[in-house]
Each structure stands twice: as C-alpha cells, then as structure tokens.
Coordinates of C-alpha atoms in Angstrom, one line a residue:
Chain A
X1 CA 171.1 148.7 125.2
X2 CA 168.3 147.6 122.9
X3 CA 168.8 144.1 120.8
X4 CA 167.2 144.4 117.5
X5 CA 168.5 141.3 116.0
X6 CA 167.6 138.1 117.9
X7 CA 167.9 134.0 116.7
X8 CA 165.2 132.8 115.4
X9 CA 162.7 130.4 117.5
X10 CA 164.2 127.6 115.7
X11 CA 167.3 128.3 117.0
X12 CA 166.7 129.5 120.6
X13 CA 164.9 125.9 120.9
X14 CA 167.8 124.1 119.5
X15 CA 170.1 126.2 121.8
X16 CA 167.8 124.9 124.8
X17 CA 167.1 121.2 123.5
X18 CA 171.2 120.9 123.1
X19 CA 170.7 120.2 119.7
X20 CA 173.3 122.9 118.7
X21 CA 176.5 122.1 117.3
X22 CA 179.5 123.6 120.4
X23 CA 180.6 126.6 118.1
X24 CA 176.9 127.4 117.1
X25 CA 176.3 127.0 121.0
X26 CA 178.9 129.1 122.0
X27 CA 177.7 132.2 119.9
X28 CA 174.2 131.7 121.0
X29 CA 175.0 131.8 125.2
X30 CA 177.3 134.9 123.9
X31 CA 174.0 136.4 122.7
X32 CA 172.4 135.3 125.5
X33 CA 174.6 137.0 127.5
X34 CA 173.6 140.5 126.6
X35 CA 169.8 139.3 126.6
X36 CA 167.9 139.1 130.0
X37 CA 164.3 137.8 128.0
X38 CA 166.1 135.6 125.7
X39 CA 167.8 133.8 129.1
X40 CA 164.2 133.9 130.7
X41 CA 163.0 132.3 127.3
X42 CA 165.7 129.8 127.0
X43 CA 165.5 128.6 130.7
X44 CA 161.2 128.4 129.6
X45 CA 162.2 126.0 127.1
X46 CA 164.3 124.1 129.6
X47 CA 161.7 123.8 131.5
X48 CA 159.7 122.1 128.6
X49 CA 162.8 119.5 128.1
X50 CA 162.9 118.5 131.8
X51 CA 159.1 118.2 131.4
X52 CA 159.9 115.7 128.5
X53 CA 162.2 113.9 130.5
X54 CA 160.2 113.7 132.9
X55 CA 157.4 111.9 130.7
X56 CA 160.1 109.4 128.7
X57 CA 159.7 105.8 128.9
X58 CA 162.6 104.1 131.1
X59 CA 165.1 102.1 129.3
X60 CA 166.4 99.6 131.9
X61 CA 170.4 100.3 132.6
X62 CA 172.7 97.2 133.6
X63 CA 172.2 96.0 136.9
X64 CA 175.9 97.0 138.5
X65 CA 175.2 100.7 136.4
X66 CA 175.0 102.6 140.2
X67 CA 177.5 100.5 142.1
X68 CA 179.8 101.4 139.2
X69 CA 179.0 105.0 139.5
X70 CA 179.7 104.9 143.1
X71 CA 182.8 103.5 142.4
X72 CA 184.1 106.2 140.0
X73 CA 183.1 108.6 142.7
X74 CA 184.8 106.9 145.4
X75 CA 187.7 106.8 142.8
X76 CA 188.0 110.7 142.2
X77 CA 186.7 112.0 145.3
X78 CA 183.6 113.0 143.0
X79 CA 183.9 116.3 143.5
X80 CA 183.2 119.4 141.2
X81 CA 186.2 120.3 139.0
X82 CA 187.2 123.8 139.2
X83 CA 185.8 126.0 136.6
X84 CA 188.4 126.8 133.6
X85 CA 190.6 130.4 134.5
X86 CA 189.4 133.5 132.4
X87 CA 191.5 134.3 129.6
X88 CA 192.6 138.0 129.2
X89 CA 189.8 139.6 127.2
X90 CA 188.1 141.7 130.2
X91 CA 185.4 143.2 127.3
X92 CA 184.3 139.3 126.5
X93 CA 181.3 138.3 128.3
X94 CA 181.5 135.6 130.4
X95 CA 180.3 132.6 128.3
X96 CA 183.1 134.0 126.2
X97 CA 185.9 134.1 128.3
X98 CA 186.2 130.5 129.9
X99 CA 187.6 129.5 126.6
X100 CA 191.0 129.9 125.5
X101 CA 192.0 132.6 122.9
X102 CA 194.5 131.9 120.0
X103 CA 197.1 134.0 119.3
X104 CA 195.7 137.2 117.8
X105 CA 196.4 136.9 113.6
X106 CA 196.4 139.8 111.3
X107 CA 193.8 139.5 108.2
X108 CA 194.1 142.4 106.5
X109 CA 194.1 146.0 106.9
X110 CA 192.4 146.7 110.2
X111 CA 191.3 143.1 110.6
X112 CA 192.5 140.8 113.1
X113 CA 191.4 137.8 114.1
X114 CA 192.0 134.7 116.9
X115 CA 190.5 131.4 117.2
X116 CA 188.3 130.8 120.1
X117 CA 188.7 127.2 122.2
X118 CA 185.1 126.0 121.6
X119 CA 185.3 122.5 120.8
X120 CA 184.9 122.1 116.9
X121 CA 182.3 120.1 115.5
X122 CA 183.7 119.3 112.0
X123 CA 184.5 122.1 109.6
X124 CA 182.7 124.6 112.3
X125 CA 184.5 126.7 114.7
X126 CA 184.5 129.7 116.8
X127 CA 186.6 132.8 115.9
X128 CA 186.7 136.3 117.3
X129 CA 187.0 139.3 114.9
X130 CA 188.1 142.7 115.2
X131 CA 187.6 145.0 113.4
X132 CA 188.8 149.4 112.9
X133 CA 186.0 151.2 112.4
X134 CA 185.5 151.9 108.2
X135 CA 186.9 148.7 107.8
X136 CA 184.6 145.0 105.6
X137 CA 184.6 142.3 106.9
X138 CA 186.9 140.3 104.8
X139 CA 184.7 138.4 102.1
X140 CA 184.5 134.4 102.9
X141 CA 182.2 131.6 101.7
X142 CA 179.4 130.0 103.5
X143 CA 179.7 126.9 103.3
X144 CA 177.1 125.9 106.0
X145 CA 175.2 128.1 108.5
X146 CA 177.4 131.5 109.7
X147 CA 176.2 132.5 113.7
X148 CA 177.5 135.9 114.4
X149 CA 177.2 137.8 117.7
X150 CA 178.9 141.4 118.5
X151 CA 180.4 141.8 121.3
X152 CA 181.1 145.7 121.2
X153 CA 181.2 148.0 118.1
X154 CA 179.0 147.6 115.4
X155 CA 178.2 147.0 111.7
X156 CA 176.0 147.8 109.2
X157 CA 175.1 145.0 106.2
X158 CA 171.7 145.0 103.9
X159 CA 170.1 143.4 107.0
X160 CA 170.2 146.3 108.8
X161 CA 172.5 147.6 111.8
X162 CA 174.4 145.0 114.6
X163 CA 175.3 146.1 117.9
X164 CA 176.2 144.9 121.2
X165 CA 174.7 141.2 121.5
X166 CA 173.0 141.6 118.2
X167 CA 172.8 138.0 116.4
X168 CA 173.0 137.3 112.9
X169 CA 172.4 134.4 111.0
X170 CA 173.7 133.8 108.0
X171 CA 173.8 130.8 105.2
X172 CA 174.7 129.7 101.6
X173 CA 172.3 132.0 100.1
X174 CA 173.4 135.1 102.0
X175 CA 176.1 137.4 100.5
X176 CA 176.9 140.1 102.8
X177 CA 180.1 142.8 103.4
X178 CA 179.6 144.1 106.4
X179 CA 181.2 147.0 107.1
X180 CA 181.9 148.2 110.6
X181 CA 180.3 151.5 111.0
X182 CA 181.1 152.2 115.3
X183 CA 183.7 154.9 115.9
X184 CA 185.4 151.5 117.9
X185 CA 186.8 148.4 116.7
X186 CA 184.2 146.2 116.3
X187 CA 184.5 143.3 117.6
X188 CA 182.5 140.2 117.1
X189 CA 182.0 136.2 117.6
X190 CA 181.6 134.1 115.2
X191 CA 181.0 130.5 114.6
X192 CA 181.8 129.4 111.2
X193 CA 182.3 126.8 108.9
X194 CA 183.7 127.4 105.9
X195 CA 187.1 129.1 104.9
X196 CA 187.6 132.6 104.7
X197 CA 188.5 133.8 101.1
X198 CA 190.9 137.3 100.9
X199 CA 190.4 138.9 98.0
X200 CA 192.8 140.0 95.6
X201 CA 196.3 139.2 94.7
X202 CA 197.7 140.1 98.1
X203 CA 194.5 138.3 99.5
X204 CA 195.2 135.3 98.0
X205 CA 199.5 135.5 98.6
X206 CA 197.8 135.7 102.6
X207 CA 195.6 133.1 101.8
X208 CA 197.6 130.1 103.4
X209 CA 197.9 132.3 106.3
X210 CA 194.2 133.1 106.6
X211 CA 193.4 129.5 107.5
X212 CA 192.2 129.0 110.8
Chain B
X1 CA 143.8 115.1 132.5
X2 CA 147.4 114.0 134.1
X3 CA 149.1 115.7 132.1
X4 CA 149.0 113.5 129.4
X5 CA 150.9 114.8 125.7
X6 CA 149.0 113.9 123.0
X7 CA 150.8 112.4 120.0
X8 CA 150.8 109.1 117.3
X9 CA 154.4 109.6 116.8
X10 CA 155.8 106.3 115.7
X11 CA 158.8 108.0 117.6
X12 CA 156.4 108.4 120.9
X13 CA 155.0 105.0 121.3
X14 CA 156.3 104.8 124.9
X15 CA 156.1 108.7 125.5
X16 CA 152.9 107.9 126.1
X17 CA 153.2 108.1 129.6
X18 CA 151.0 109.6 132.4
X19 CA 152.7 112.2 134.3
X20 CA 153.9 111.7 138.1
X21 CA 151.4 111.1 140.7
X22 CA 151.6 114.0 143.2
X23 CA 153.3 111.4 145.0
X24 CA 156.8 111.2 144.0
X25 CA 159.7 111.9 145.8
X26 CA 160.7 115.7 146.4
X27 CA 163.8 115.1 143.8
X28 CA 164.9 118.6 145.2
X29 CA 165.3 117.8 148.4
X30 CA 166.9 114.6 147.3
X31 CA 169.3 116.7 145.1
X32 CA 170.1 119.2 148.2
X33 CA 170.6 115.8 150.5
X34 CA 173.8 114.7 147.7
X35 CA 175.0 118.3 147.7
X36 CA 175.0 118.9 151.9
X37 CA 175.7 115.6 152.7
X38 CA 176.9 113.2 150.1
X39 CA 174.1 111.1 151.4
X40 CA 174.4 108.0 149.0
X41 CA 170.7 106.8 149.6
X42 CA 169.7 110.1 147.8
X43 CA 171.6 110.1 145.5
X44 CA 170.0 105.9 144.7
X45 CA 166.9 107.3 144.7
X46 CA 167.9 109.9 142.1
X47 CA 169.7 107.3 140.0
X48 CA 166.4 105.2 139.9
X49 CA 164.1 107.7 138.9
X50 CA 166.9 109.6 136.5
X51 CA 169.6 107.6 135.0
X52 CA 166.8 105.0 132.7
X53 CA 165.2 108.2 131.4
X54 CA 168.5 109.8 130.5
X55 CA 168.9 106.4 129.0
X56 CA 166.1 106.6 126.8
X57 CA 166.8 110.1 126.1
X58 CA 169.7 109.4 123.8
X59 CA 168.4 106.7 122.7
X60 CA 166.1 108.9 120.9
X61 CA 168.7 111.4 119.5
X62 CA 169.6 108.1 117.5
X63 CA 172.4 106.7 119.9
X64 CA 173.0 102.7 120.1
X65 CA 172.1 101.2 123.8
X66 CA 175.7 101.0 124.6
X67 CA 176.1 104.7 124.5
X68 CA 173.0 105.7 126.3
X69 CA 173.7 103.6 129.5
X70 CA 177.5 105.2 129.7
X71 CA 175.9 108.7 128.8
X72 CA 173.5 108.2 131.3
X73 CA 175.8 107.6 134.4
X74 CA 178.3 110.0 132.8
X75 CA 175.5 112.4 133.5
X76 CA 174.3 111.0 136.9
X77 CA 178.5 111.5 137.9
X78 CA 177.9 115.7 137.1
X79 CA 174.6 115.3 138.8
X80 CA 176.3 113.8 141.5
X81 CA 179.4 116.6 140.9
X82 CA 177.3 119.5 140.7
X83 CA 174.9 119.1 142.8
X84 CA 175.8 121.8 145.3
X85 CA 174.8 124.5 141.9
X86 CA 171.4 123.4 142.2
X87 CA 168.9 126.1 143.1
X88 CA 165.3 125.0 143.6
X89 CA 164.0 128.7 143.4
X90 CA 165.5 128.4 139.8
X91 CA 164.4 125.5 138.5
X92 CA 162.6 121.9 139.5
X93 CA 165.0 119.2 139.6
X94 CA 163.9 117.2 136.5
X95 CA 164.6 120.8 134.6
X96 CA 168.2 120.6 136.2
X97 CA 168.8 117.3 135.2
X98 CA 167.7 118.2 131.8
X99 CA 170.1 120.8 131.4
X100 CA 173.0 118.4 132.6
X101 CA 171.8 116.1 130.3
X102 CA 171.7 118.9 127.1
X103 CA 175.4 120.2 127.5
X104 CA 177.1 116.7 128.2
X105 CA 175.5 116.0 124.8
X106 CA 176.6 119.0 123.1
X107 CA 180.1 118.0 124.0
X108 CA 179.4 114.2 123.2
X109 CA 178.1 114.9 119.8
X110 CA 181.5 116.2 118.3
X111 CA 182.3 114.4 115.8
X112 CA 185.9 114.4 116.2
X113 CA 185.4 111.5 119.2
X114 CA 188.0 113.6 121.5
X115 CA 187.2 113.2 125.8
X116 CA 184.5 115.4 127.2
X117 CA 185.2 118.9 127.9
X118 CA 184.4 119.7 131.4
X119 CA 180.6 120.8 131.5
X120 CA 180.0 124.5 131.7
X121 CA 176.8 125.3 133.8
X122 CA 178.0 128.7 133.8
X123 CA 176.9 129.1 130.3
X124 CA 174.5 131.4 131.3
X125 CA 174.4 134.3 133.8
X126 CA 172.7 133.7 136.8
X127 CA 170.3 136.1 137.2
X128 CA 168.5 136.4 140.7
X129 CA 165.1 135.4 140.5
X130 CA 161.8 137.5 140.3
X131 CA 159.7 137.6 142.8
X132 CA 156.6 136.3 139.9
X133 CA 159.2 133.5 138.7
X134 CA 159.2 132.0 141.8
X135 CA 156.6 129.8 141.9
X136 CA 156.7 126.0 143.9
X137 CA 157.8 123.8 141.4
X138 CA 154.4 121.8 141.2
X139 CA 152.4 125.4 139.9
X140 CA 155.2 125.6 137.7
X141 CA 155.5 122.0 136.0
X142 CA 151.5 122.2 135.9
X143 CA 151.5 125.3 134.1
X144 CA 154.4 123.5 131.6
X145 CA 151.9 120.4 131.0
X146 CA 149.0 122.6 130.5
X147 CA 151.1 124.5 127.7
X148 CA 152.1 121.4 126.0
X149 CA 148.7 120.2 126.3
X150 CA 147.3 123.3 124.7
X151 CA 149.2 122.3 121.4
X152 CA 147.8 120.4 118.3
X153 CA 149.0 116.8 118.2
X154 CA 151.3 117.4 115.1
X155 CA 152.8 120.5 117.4
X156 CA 153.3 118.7 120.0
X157 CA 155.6 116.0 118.0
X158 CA 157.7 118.5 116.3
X159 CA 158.4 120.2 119.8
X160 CA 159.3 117.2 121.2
X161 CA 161.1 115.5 118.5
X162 CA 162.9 119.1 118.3
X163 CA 164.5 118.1 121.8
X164 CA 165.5 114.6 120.6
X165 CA 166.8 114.9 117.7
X166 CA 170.1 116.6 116.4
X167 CA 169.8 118.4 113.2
X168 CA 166.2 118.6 113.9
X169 CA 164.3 119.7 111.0
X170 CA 165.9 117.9 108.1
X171 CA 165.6 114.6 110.0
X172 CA 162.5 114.9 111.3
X173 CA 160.8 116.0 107.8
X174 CA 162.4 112.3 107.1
X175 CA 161.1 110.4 110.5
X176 CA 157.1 112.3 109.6
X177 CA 157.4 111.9 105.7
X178 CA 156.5 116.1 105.6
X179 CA 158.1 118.4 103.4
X180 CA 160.5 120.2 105.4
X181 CA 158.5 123.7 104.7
X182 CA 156.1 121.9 106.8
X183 CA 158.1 121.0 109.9
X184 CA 159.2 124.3 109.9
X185 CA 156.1 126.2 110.1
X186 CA 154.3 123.4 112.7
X187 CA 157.3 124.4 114.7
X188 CA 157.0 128.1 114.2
X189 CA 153.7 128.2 115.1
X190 CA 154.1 125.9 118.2
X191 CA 156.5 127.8 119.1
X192 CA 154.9 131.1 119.2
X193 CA 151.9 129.3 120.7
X194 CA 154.2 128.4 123.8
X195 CA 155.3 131.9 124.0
X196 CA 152.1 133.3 124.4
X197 CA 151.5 130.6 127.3
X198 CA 154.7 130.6 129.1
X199 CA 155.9 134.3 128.7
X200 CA 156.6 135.6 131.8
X201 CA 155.0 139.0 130.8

C-alpha cells in the first residue's frame, strides 16, 4: 500500500510538539497508523522535543510538590489504568478504535455517518464517514481547518486520488466534492469543525438531523 | 561545543542553557528502577531533574505558574504510572518524558475545562526497533544536538517555539514581529534541513 498524500511538515511537527488540537490529533495518529516513515519521522521529532526539554531553564515547583505526589500515589495505589476496551469496528486501526463510536446516523443516500469519542476542542470534532461507492461526499462548509484520513475505500477530488491512510487537508479556501470512486464503501475519519450543510430541499428538511 | 542552541529569542533568554555534562544520572535506569521496583528514591531523583522543566515547559505554551506546577506532577503521576511502557531501545528517557508531557497537554488544552482523559501512549503502533535505530542513547542525543546546531539561529527559534507554543504559527509571527509567510517558510526550510540530518535512510 503506497501513501501519496501525506501532512504537511507543519503539521507532522505540531502532531509531535502536541500542539494539535485532540480531533486534529486523532486523525493524524490514524494516518500514522498506516505510515511506518511518518511514525519513524514523528518519533525523530520527539526526539527533538525531549532534547528541548532537556535544555529548558528550571522553574522551581513548591517545596511539599513530591511529598504531594507521593501521597496521591499512596492514595490510588499509583498504578497504570487499564487501557479503554475496543469498540466494534475491527477495519478501524488501532488509534481509532480505543474511542467510542456514536450510533451510526444516516446522511443521505449512501452516506452514513457516527461521531467519534475524541475529546472536542470547541467547534472541532471527530466523525467517521461511510460512504457506497458512486456516492459525494455530502457538501459542508469549512469553517476552520478540515483533517481527513481514509481508512479503506477511496475517493477521488481535484487534488487527486485518496486511499488507505491517505491525509487530506483541507481549509476555508478549499471547495471540494469528493466522490468515492472504490468498488467498497469508503470509509474515512475526519476531524471537523464546522457544520455540514445538505443540499437541497430534502437536505435542508434533514438539516436539524445532520447536526453532530 | 556542548551542545549549545543558538538563539536571541526574547522567548529563550533562559534556554540558553548548556547541555548535560556526560555526568548525569542514567534517567533510564532510574525510570526501569520506578517501573520494577517502585523504588521511591528513583523516582526523587526523577522528580528533581524532571518535574521544574515540565514546569517551565508550560509555562512557555502561555500557562500561568499555578497551572504549570499541577501539570507538572500530573505528569510526574503518569511517569510514575507508566513507567513499566518505557523502552530504552526506543527512546532516551528525556524523549519519554517528553511524549508524556505532549499528550497530557493535548488533553489539558480543551477548552471545554472537562477532567483529563486517560493518556493514550498507544497512540502509535509499536513497531520493533531496527537494528540501525538502535543506537545508545548518548550517540543518539548527540546526533539530535548536532542537528539543531546545524540550523540558522532564526531556524532554530521557530522549531523551538513550534514545540511551545499552541497555534504555532499565527502566535509566533506575533511573539517575532515577522509576517506570518515568513514563519512559515523559516519552518519549512528547517524542517526539511532536519530531515536531511535525522532521516534514518
């Protein structure tokens, strides 16, 4: 499987700086996922932040700061919490799947959609299309930055052709349909923030419904 | 030489700091010594070195004092938590930390205020390491310094500001009085200048 579509440098660093809003994140390690260099790049630019750290000036913490520590270790035994349980989308790779799903919603001919439990940061969530093969993406606004990574399937907009762990980033200036051109669903992860807008009378009847 | 970064950042006043003697203490080991045995004196030795440079590591992402000394034992708790997920043949202890340090903050800067979500070190797959990636942890830092040496002054700041700061570019145009086109390109071309160094192939 070949990625042709990969985040920019900016974001990659702001991915491994934690500078990245949760949803935004979320996408990105869903990316990563499918990328063995981007992982080897990302944990590169860790590297380069524990270097950083390493070279910070202190700032001096209270003087009871460990004892305090110590005590809310000897409180709650201090020990790892177990990992969240998978929810029940076996094609979702794992970054994907210790979050959990929505109820799935219907969006549209051939389009269904559930929210993904990634923290939101304001406006900007996490939601997981899919779509039938032949089928747009339903038309919506950007109101800020759009992260998009398939997961299986595929599309085909005027940037070229996504695939598995193909990234796309759109924002306010881009105006894209994509339509899915994979003889599966496709099915794809995106972190959003604005509202999507159905077209047409019946879209905007299902509008109300539409919000996520 | 030392490793020292060059910058004039008003930002980096006190990052101008030499880098460790040889000397220190094997953090590692330290980190394997909480994991195996809880042992409490490693773990004070840790919180010395760690928790007043997590400290000042929010601080610089803009957060009041207050905040930094909670995030900072918040973080020295999953340190203490996790420790047992801490492979030294993946990365050097200060680059662990760091990593604890970034996804606590990517849960702590949601805006909606709610608790902390558990942190996910799974984030990423763990892929086993290559023979050519495993290299002692001083090679390794030393090749990390020599890469961040190797950059202009004015690249150097906007990588490093780049970790500090959320919203990164916008802000830091602001902090360096430079057209945002600017920031961006510096960063491109540092970045692409760190790729060439640090690429494994």
């Amino acid at each position: 499987m070949t990625i042709r579509h990969k985040p920019s440098e900016e974001t990659l660093l702001a991915y491994a700086a934690g500078t990245l809003r949760a949803p935004e994140a979320a996408v990105v390690a869903t990316h990563l996922a499918f990328s063995r260099s981007g992982r080897d790049w990302v944990r590169t630019l860790q590297r380069v932040g524990g270097q950083l750290l390493d070279e910070l000036p202190t700032s001096a913490m209270s003087p009871d700061a460990l004892q305090r520590v110590m005590a809310r270790i000897d409180a709650d035994g201090g020990e790892a919490v177990m990992p969240a349980p998978l929810n029940d989308m076996l094609e979702l790779p794992e970054p994907l799947r210790r979050y959990p799903l929505g109820p799935w919603r219907w969006l549209g001919r051939g389009t269904r959609v559930r929210s993904v439990g990634v923290p939101r940061d304001g406006d900007c969530r996490v939601i997981l299309f899919k779509i039938d093969p032949g089928r747009k993406m339903p038309q919506h606004s950007h109101a800020g930055v759009e992260l998009t990574c398939v997961v299986s399937g595929s599309y085909s907009d005027e940037a070229g052709r996504f695939g598995p762990g193909d990234f796309e980033e759109a924002d306010e200036e881009t105006n894209h349909r994509p339509i899915v051109d994979s003889d599966v669903p496709c099915i794809c992860v995106v972190a959003l923030d604005g509202q999507i807008r159905l077209q047409g009378v019946l879209g905007r009847l299902l509008q109300p419904l539409a919000r996520l | 030489m030392n490793g020292r970064i060059q910058s004039s950042s008003p930002d980096a006043d006190g990052a101008l700091m030499l880098a460790q003697p040889s000397g220190r203490p094997d953090f590692g080991r330290l980190i394997e010594a909480v994991a195996q045995h809880r042992d409490r004196q490693a773990f004070a030795e840790l919180f010395a070195y760690f928790a007043p440079r997590l400290k000042s590591y929010l601080i610089r992402t803009g957060a009041a004092a207050g905040t930094a000394e909670d995030f900072a034992q918040e973080a020295m708790m999953t340190v203490w938590r996790k420790a047992a997920l801490f492979d030294r043949e993946r990365a050097g202890a200060s680059t662990w930390v760091f990593t604890i340090a970034r996804n606590l903050r990517i849960d702590a800067a949601r805006r909606d205020g709610k608790a902390l979500r558990e942190l996910d070190l799974s984030e990423l797959p763990n892929d086993p390491a290559q023979p050519d990636q495993i290299l002692s942890g001083i090679d390794d830092e030393a090749r990390i310094r020599a890469a961040l040496e190797a950059l202009s002054a004015d690249q150097a700041r906007v990588v490093r500001l780049s970790f500090f700061h959320d919203k990164a570019h916008a802000e830091i145009a602001q902090e360096l009085g430079l057209p945002l086109g600017t920031v961006k390109s510096r960063l491109r071309l540092a970045m692409i200048k760190l790729r060439d160094l640090l690429s494994e192939r």
